[in-house]
N, C-alpha and C. Protein backbone atom coordinates (compact mmCIF):
# COMPACT_ATOMS: atom_id res chain seq x y z
N GLN A 1 -3.41 -8.75 -16.14
CA GLN A 1 -3.38 -7.23 -15.69
C GLN A 1 -4.45 -7.01 -14.60
N ALA A 2 -4.12 -6.46 -13.52
CA ALA A 2 -5.11 -6.25 -12.67
C ALA A 2 -5.61 -4.50 -12.73
N GLN A 3 -6.85 -4.03 -12.74
CA GLN A 3 -7.20 -2.99 -12.41
C GLN A 3 -7.34 -2.93 -10.86
N LEU A 4 -6.68 -1.64 -10.25
CA LEU A 4 -6.56 -1.45 -9.06
C LEU A 4 -7.22 0.13 -8.71
N VAL A 5 -8.42 0.16 -8.01
CA VAL A 5 -8.49 1.60 -7.73
C VAL A 5 -8.28 1.72 -5.77
N GLU A 6 -7.84 2.93 -5.56
CA GLU A 6 -7.72 3.17 -4.06
C GLU A 6 -8.66 4.22 -3.77
N SER A 7 -9.06 4.17 -2.42
CA SER A 7 -10.00 4.99 -1.91
C SER A 7 -9.74 4.93 -0.51
N GLY A 8 -10.60 6.29 0.35
CA GLY A 8 -10.19 6.36 1.70
C GLY A 8 -9.04 7.46 1.96
N GLY A 9 -8.52 8.26 1.36
CA GLY A 9 -7.61 9.07 1.67
C GLY A 9 -8.61 10.43 1.86
N GLY A 10 -7.75 11.67 2.60
CA GLY A 10 -8.64 12.70 3.07
C GLY A 10 -7.54 13.75 3.95
N LEU A 11 -8.09 14.51 4.71
CA LEU A 11 -7.41 15.46 5.22
C LEU A 11 -7.89 14.65 6.75
N VAL A 12 -6.80 14.62 7.71
CA VAL A 12 -6.61 14.56 9.28
C VAL A 12 -5.77 15.26 9.86
N GLN A 13 -5.75 15.47 10.99
CA GLN A 13 -5.17 16.23 11.99
C GLN A 13 -4.06 14.99 12.31
N SER A 14 -2.93 15.54 12.96
CA SER A 14 -1.89 14.57 13.59
C SER A 14 -2.52 13.62 14.60
N GLY A 15 -2.32 12.75 14.59
CA GLY A 15 -2.52 11.86 15.42
C GLY A 15 -3.67 11.12 15.11
N GLY A 16 -4.42 11.46 13.72
CA GLY A 16 -5.52 11.00 13.36
C GLY A 16 -5.38 9.46 12.73
N SER A 17 -6.47 9.03 12.24
CA SER A 17 -6.35 7.93 11.76
C SER A 17 -7.28 7.59 10.30
N LEU A 18 -6.69 6.76 9.40
CA LEU A 18 -7.36 6.83 8.04
C LEU A 18 -7.35 5.19 7.66
N ARG A 19 -8.37 4.54 6.93
CA ARG A 19 -8.21 3.43 6.67
C ARG A 19 -8.35 3.48 4.84
N LEU A 20 -7.13 2.94 4.57
CA LEU A 20 -7.42 3.02 2.66
C LEU A 20 -7.70 1.89 2.53
N SER A 21 -8.47 1.66 1.33
CA SER A 21 -8.72 0.30 0.46
C SER A 21 -8.36 0.36 -1.00
N CYS A 22 -8.07 -0.77 -1.39
CA CYS A 22 -7.78 -0.98 -2.85
C CYS A 22 -8.36 -2.05 -3.44
N VAL A 23 -9.52 -1.94 -4.17
CA VAL A 23 -10.17 -2.97 -4.75
C VAL A 23 -9.53 -3.41 -6.22
N ALA A 24 -9.44 -4.56 -6.16
CA ALA A 24 -8.87 -5.10 -7.63
C ALA A 24 -9.62 -5.90 -8.46
N SER A 25 -9.67 -5.60 -9.80
CA SER A 25 -10.51 -6.50 -10.58
C SER A 25 -9.55 -7.02 -11.72
N GLY A 26 -10.16 -7.80 -12.77
CA GLY A 26 -9.24 -8.31 -13.65
C GLY A 26 -8.31 -9.85 -13.46
N ARG A 27 -7.17 -9.83 -13.62
CA ARG A 27 -6.54 -11.02 -13.42
C ARG A 27 -5.77 -11.31 -12.18
N SER A 28 -5.62 -12.53 -11.51
CA SER A 28 -4.47 -12.68 -10.69
C SER A 28 -4.29 -12.04 -9.34
N PHE A 29 -5.50 -11.47 -8.63
CA PHE A 29 -5.12 -10.88 -7.54
C PHE A 29 -5.00 -11.82 -6.60
N ARG A 30 -5.17 -13.11 -6.54
CA ARG A 30 -4.95 -13.95 -5.63
C ARG A 30 -3.95 -14.66 -5.55
N SER A 31 -3.08 -14.69 -6.80
CA SER A 31 -1.45 -14.79 -6.76
C SER A 31 -0.66 -13.77 -6.76
N SER A 32 -1.34 -12.77 -6.22
CA SER A 32 -0.24 -11.47 -6.11
C SER A 32 0.01 -11.14 -4.91
N ALA A 33 1.22 -10.74 -4.47
CA ALA A 33 1.50 -10.01 -3.55
C ALA A 33 0.93 -8.58 -3.60
N MET A 34 1.08 -7.82 -2.96
CA MET A 34 0.31 -6.50 -2.72
C MET A 34 0.84 -5.43 -2.00
N GLY A 35 1.17 -4.18 -2.38
CA GLY A 35 1.97 -3.57 -1.65
C GLY A 35 1.35 -1.80 -1.61
N TRP A 36 1.39 -0.93 -0.82
CA TRP A 36 1.62 0.28 -0.86
C TRP A 36 2.62 1.14 -0.74
N PHE A 37 2.75 1.88 -1.79
CA PHE A 37 3.87 2.97 -1.72
C PHE A 37 3.14 4.70 -1.56
N ARG A 38 4.02 5.46 -1.45
CA ARG A 38 3.41 6.87 -1.27
C ARG A 38 4.53 7.51 -1.92
N GLN A 39 4.15 8.81 -2.36
CA GLN A 39 5.23 9.76 -3.27
C GLN A 39 4.41 11.35 -2.39
N ALA A 40 5.64 12.00 -2.10
CA ALA A 40 5.06 13.77 -1.55
C ALA A 40 5.70 14.28 -2.75
N PRO A 41 5.40 15.42 -3.04
CA PRO A 41 5.51 16.44 -4.15
C PRO A 41 7.23 16.51 -4.10
N GLY A 42 7.90 16.60 -5.10
CA GLY A 42 9.62 16.70 -5.34
C GLY A 42 10.05 15.85 -4.50
N LYS A 43 9.35 14.35 -4.13
CA LYS A 43 10.02 13.29 -3.59
C LYS A 43 10.03 12.00 -4.61
N GLU A 44 10.76 10.95 -4.54
CA GLU A 44 10.59 10.14 -5.04
C GLU A 44 9.80 9.01 -4.51
N ARG A 45 9.07 7.93 -5.10
CA ARG A 45 8.08 7.24 -4.61
C ARG A 45 8.69 6.23 -3.57
N GLU A 46 8.18 6.06 -2.25
CA GLU A 46 8.61 5.35 -1.53
C GLU A 46 8.17 3.92 -0.78
N PHE A 47 8.47 3.22 -0.54
CA PHE A 47 7.81 1.68 -0.18
C PHE A 47 7.03 2.01 1.64
N VAL A 48 5.94 1.89 1.64
CA VAL A 48 5.06 1.39 2.71
C VAL A 48 4.94 0.31 3.46
N ALA A 49 4.41 -0.75 2.65
CA ALA A 49 4.23 -1.87 3.05
C ALA A 49 3.64 -2.96 2.06
N THR A 50 3.67 -4.16 2.28
CA THR A 50 3.53 -5.11 1.25
C THR A 50 2.91 -6.77 2.30
N VAL A 51 2.14 -7.25 1.53
CA VAL A 51 1.59 -8.69 1.81
C VAL A 51 1.47 -9.54 0.99
N THR A 52 1.97 -10.78 1.48
CA THR A 52 1.83 -11.97 0.54
C THR A 52 0.59 -11.98 -0.08
N TRP A 53 0.56 -13.21 -0.99
CA TRP A 53 -0.73 -13.49 -1.77
C TRP A 53 -1.69 -14.35 -0.73
N ASN A 54 -1.25 -14.73 0.15
CA ASN A 54 -2.22 -15.42 1.21
C ASN A 54 -2.29 -14.74 2.50
N GLY A 55 -1.81 -13.49 2.44
CA GLY A 55 -1.63 -12.97 3.74
C GLY A 55 -0.80 -13.20 4.81
N GLY A 56 -0.19 -14.11 4.65
CA GLY A 56 0.80 -14.64 5.77
C GLY A 56 1.85 -13.99 6.37
N ASN A 57 2.18 -13.39 5.47
CA ASN A 57 3.42 -12.25 5.86
C ASN A 57 3.35 -10.53 5.55
N VAL A 58 3.78 -10.22 6.28
CA VAL A 58 3.65 -8.56 6.14
C VAL A 58 5.13 -8.14 6.46
N TYR A 59 5.19 -6.77 5.67
CA TYR A 59 6.48 -6.28 5.99
C TYR A 59 6.34 -4.54 5.55
N TYR A 60 7.44 -4.06 6.52
CA TYR A 60 6.72 -2.40 6.41
C TYR A 60 8.07 -1.58 6.43
N ALA A 61 7.83 -0.58 6.10
CA ALA A 61 8.88 0.28 6.24
C ALA A 61 9.37 0.55 7.52
N ASP A 62 10.77 1.20 8.11
CA ASP A 62 10.49 1.46 9.23
C ASP A 62 9.85 2.97 9.83
N SER A 63 9.73 3.67 9.10
CA SER A 63 9.00 4.92 9.16
C SER A 63 7.41 4.58 9.54
N VAL A 64 6.76 3.71 9.19
CA VAL A 64 5.56 3.49 9.53
C VAL A 64 5.18 2.24 10.38
N LYS A 65 6.49 1.58 10.81
CA LYS A 65 6.29 0.24 11.87
C LYS A 65 5.66 0.77 13.07
N GLY A 66 4.59 -0.22 13.51
CA GLY A 66 3.91 0.07 14.81
C GLY A 66 2.59 1.08 14.67
N ARG A 67 2.54 1.67 13.09
CA ARG A 67 1.45 2.73 13.03
C ARG A 67 0.46 2.57 12.08
N PHE A 68 1.07 1.78 11.18
CA PHE A 68 0.34 1.14 10.01
C PHE A 68 0.15 -0.48 9.71
N THR A 69 -1.13 -0.91 9.29
CA THR A 69 -1.37 -2.25 9.31
C THR A 69 -1.63 -2.65 7.76
N ILE A 70 -1.05 -3.27 7.00
CA ILE A 70 -1.63 -4.04 5.98
C ILE A 70 -2.36 -5.27 6.02
N SER A 71 -3.48 -5.24 5.15
CA SER A 71 -4.18 -6.49 5.39
C SER A 71 -4.64 -6.84 4.13
N ARG A 72 -5.26 -7.97 3.73
CA ARG A 72 -6.06 -8.24 2.37
C ARG A 72 -7.35 -9.25 2.85
N ASP A 73 -8.26 -9.21 2.13
CA ASP A 73 -9.46 -9.97 1.96
C ASP A 73 -9.51 -10.35 0.59
N ASN A 74 -9.25 -11.49 0.43
CA ASN A 74 -9.35 -12.23 -1.08
C ASN A 74 -10.40 -12.51 -1.38
N ALA A 75 -11.47 -12.73 -0.49
CA ALA A 75 -12.74 -13.09 -1.01
C ALA A 75 -13.66 -11.97 -1.59
N LYS A 76 -13.03 -10.31 -1.25
CA LYS A 76 -13.53 -9.40 -1.58
C LYS A 76 -12.57 -8.64 -2.64
N ASN A 77 -11.37 -9.33 -2.53
CA ASN A 77 -10.59 -8.79 -3.86
C ASN A 77 -9.94 -7.09 -3.40
N THR A 78 -9.47 -7.36 -2.12
CA THR A 78 -9.59 -5.86 -1.35
C THR A 78 -8.22 -5.87 -0.85
N VAL A 79 -7.19 -5.03 -0.82
CA VAL A 79 -6.31 -5.07 0.18
C VAL A 79 -6.56 -3.52 1.06
N TYR A 80 -6.17 -3.67 2.39
CA TYR A 80 -6.54 -2.38 3.13
C TYR A 80 -5.01 -1.92 3.71
N LEU A 81 -5.12 -0.51 3.97
CA LEU A 81 -3.94 -0.01 4.92
C LEU A 81 -4.70 0.90 5.78
N GLN A 82 -4.52 0.41 7.30
CA GLN A 82 -5.07 1.30 8.32
C GLN A 82 -3.78 1.73 8.85
N MET A 83 -4.12 3.51 8.76
CA MET A 83 -3.18 4.51 9.25
C MET A 83 -3.34 4.93 10.59
N ASN A 84 -2.68 4.81 11.48
CA ASN A 84 -2.99 5.41 13.14
C ASN A 84 -1.62 6.17 13.07
N SER A 85 -2.09 7.05 14.27
CA SER A 85 -0.66 7.79 14.71
C SER A 85 -0.48 8.79 13.62
N LEU A 86 -1.20 9.42 12.81
CA LEU A 86 -0.37 10.08 11.30
C LEU A 86 0.01 11.42 11.62
N LYS A 87 1.45 11.22 10.85
CA LYS A 87 2.04 12.61 11.20
C LYS A 87 2.07 13.44 9.81
N PRO A 88 2.41 14.75 10.44
CA PRO A 88 2.28 15.64 8.81
C PRO A 88 3.30 14.72 7.77
N GLU A 89 4.44 14.58 8.03
CA GLU A 89 5.37 13.91 7.24
C GLU A 89 5.01 12.46 6.31
N ASP A 90 3.66 11.88 7.00
CA ASP A 90 2.82 11.02 6.09
C ASP A 90 2.13 11.55 5.04
N THR A 91 2.06 13.07 5.00
CA THR A 91 1.27 13.39 3.86
C THR A 91 1.79 12.98 2.59
N ALA A 92 0.96 12.62 1.45
CA ALA A 92 1.48 11.96 0.12
C ALA A 92 0.26 11.45 -0.45
N VAL A 93 0.38 11.15 -1.77
CA VAL A 93 -0.53 10.08 -2.64
C VAL A 93 0.36 8.99 -2.39
N TYR A 94 -0.97 7.97 -1.76
CA TYR A 94 -0.54 6.70 -1.88
C TYR A 94 -1.10 5.59 -2.84
N TYR A 95 -0.29 5.01 -3.34
CA TYR A 95 -0.71 3.95 -4.34
C TYR A 95 -0.60 2.52 -4.13
N CYS A 96 -1.60 1.88 -4.56
CA CYS A 96 -1.58 0.30 -4.25
C CYS A 96 -1.21 -0.34 -5.50
N ALA A 97 -0.59 -1.44 -5.56
CA ALA A 97 0.47 -2.29 -6.51
C ALA A 97 0.48 -3.61 -6.32
N ALA A 98 0.26 -4.35 -7.51
CA ALA A 98 0.05 -5.48 -7.38
C ALA A 98 1.33 -6.23 -8.24
N SER A 99 2.15 -7.53 -7.60
CA SER A 99 3.35 -8.05 -8.25
C SER A 99 3.24 -10.00 -8.28
N ARG A 100 3.68 -9.95 -9.05
CA ARG A 100 3.79 -11.67 -9.45
C ARG A 100 5.24 -12.16 -9.19
N GLU A 101 6.00 -11.12 -8.63
CA GLU A 101 7.19 -11.66 -8.12
C GLU A 101 7.39 -12.56 -6.97
N THR A 102 8.35 -13.71 -7.05
CA THR A 102 8.24 -14.30 -5.85
C THR A 102 9.35 -14.23 -4.68
N ARG A 103 10.08 -13.39 -4.93
CA ARG A 103 10.98 -12.66 -4.13
C ARG A 103 10.54 -12.02 -2.82
N TRP A 104 10.89 -11.94 -1.84
CA TRP A 104 10.46 -11.29 -0.54
C TRP A 104 11.35 -10.68 0.19
N PRO A 105 11.27 -9.77 0.98
CA PRO A 105 9.89 -9.01 0.64
C PRO A 105 9.97 -7.90 -0.39
N LEU A 106 8.82 -7.56 -1.06
CA LEU A 106 9.03 -6.74 -2.24
C LEU A 106 8.88 -5.21 -1.80
N THR A 107 10.05 -4.57 -1.63
CA THR A 107 9.96 -3.27 -1.22
C THR A 107 10.46 -2.26 -2.51
N ASP A 108 11.11 -2.71 -3.71
CA ASP A 108 11.21 -1.95 -4.84
C ASP A 108 10.08 -1.98 -5.55
N ASN A 109 9.69 -0.93 -6.05
CA ASN A 109 8.48 -0.39 -6.94
C ASN A 109 8.66 -1.29 -8.47
N ARG A 110 9.78 -1.31 -8.96
CA ARG A 110 9.95 -1.96 -9.88
C ARG A 110 9.63 -3.54 -9.89
N HIS A 111 9.16 -4.14 -8.95
CA HIS A 111 8.81 -5.30 -9.00
C HIS A 111 7.13 -5.44 -8.77
N TYR A 112 6.52 -4.26 -8.93
CA TYR A 112 5.20 -4.14 -9.18
C TYR A 112 4.75 -3.73 -10.58
N GLY A 113 3.87 -4.64 -11.36
CA GLY A 113 3.59 -4.52 -12.71
C GLY A 113 2.12 -3.69 -12.72
N ASP A 114 1.40 -3.83 -11.90
CA ASP A 114 0.07 -3.08 -11.95
C ASP A 114 -0.31 -2.15 -10.71
N TRP A 115 -0.51 -0.62 -11.14
CA TRP A 115 -0.83 0.54 -10.24
C TRP A 115 -2.08 1.06 -10.44
N GLY A 116 -2.60 1.11 -9.03
CA GLY A 116 -3.75 2.40 -8.98
C GLY A 116 -3.30 3.64 -9.23
N GLN A 117 -4.56 4.69 -9.44
CA GLN A 117 -4.50 5.78 -9.57
C GLN A 117 -3.98 6.72 -8.52
N GLY A 118 -4.07 6.16 -7.12
CA GLY A 118 -3.86 6.89 -5.91
C GLY A 118 -4.42 7.68 -5.28
N THR A 119 -4.67 7.97 -4.12
CA THR A 119 -5.76 8.54 -3.19
C THR A 119 -4.55 9.47 -2.27
N GLN A 120 -5.19 10.70 -2.29
CA GLN A 120 -4.47 11.87 -1.45
C GLN A 120 -4.51 11.81 -0.03
N VAL A 121 -3.74 11.63 0.83
CA VAL A 121 -3.71 11.68 2.62
C VAL A 121 -2.90 12.96 2.76
N THR A 122 -3.64 13.79 3.50
CA THR A 122 -3.16 15.09 3.99
C THR A 122 -3.38 15.11 5.55
N VAL A 123 -1.96 15.30 6.28
CA VAL A 123 -1.92 15.56 7.56
C VAL A 123 -1.62 16.82 7.89
N SER A 124 -2.51 17.33 8.72
CA SER A 124 -2.44 18.71 9.27
C SER A 124 -1.76 18.73 10.53
N SER A 125 -0.65 19.92 10.91
CA SER A 125 -0.05 19.92 11.99
C SER A 125 -1.04 20.29 13.09
């Protein structure tokens, strides 16, 4: 089981940028694919981005392609989400998650066993 803690959320205006961080402790970070999901009030949790255990492959939801970048630094047990050109519709709680599944890409939240507490991102118009 991995312990995941997100940080970096906040309030920004449309067109602004934020970088989210997720620090992992415990077991199996280096063997896990990592993902970012988000959930807005009244909506289901949706996939944002995922990266393989070695950082060699990334995959994004269509809604964030070209604007968001996922990366990881295994030496620091950290995964990042760089968020550029933010829009009001990006407003949500963002969650970091870890998966031991081998299928690719991991876009379904049921494939992730460990989750962080979430960090709030609010984008004003």
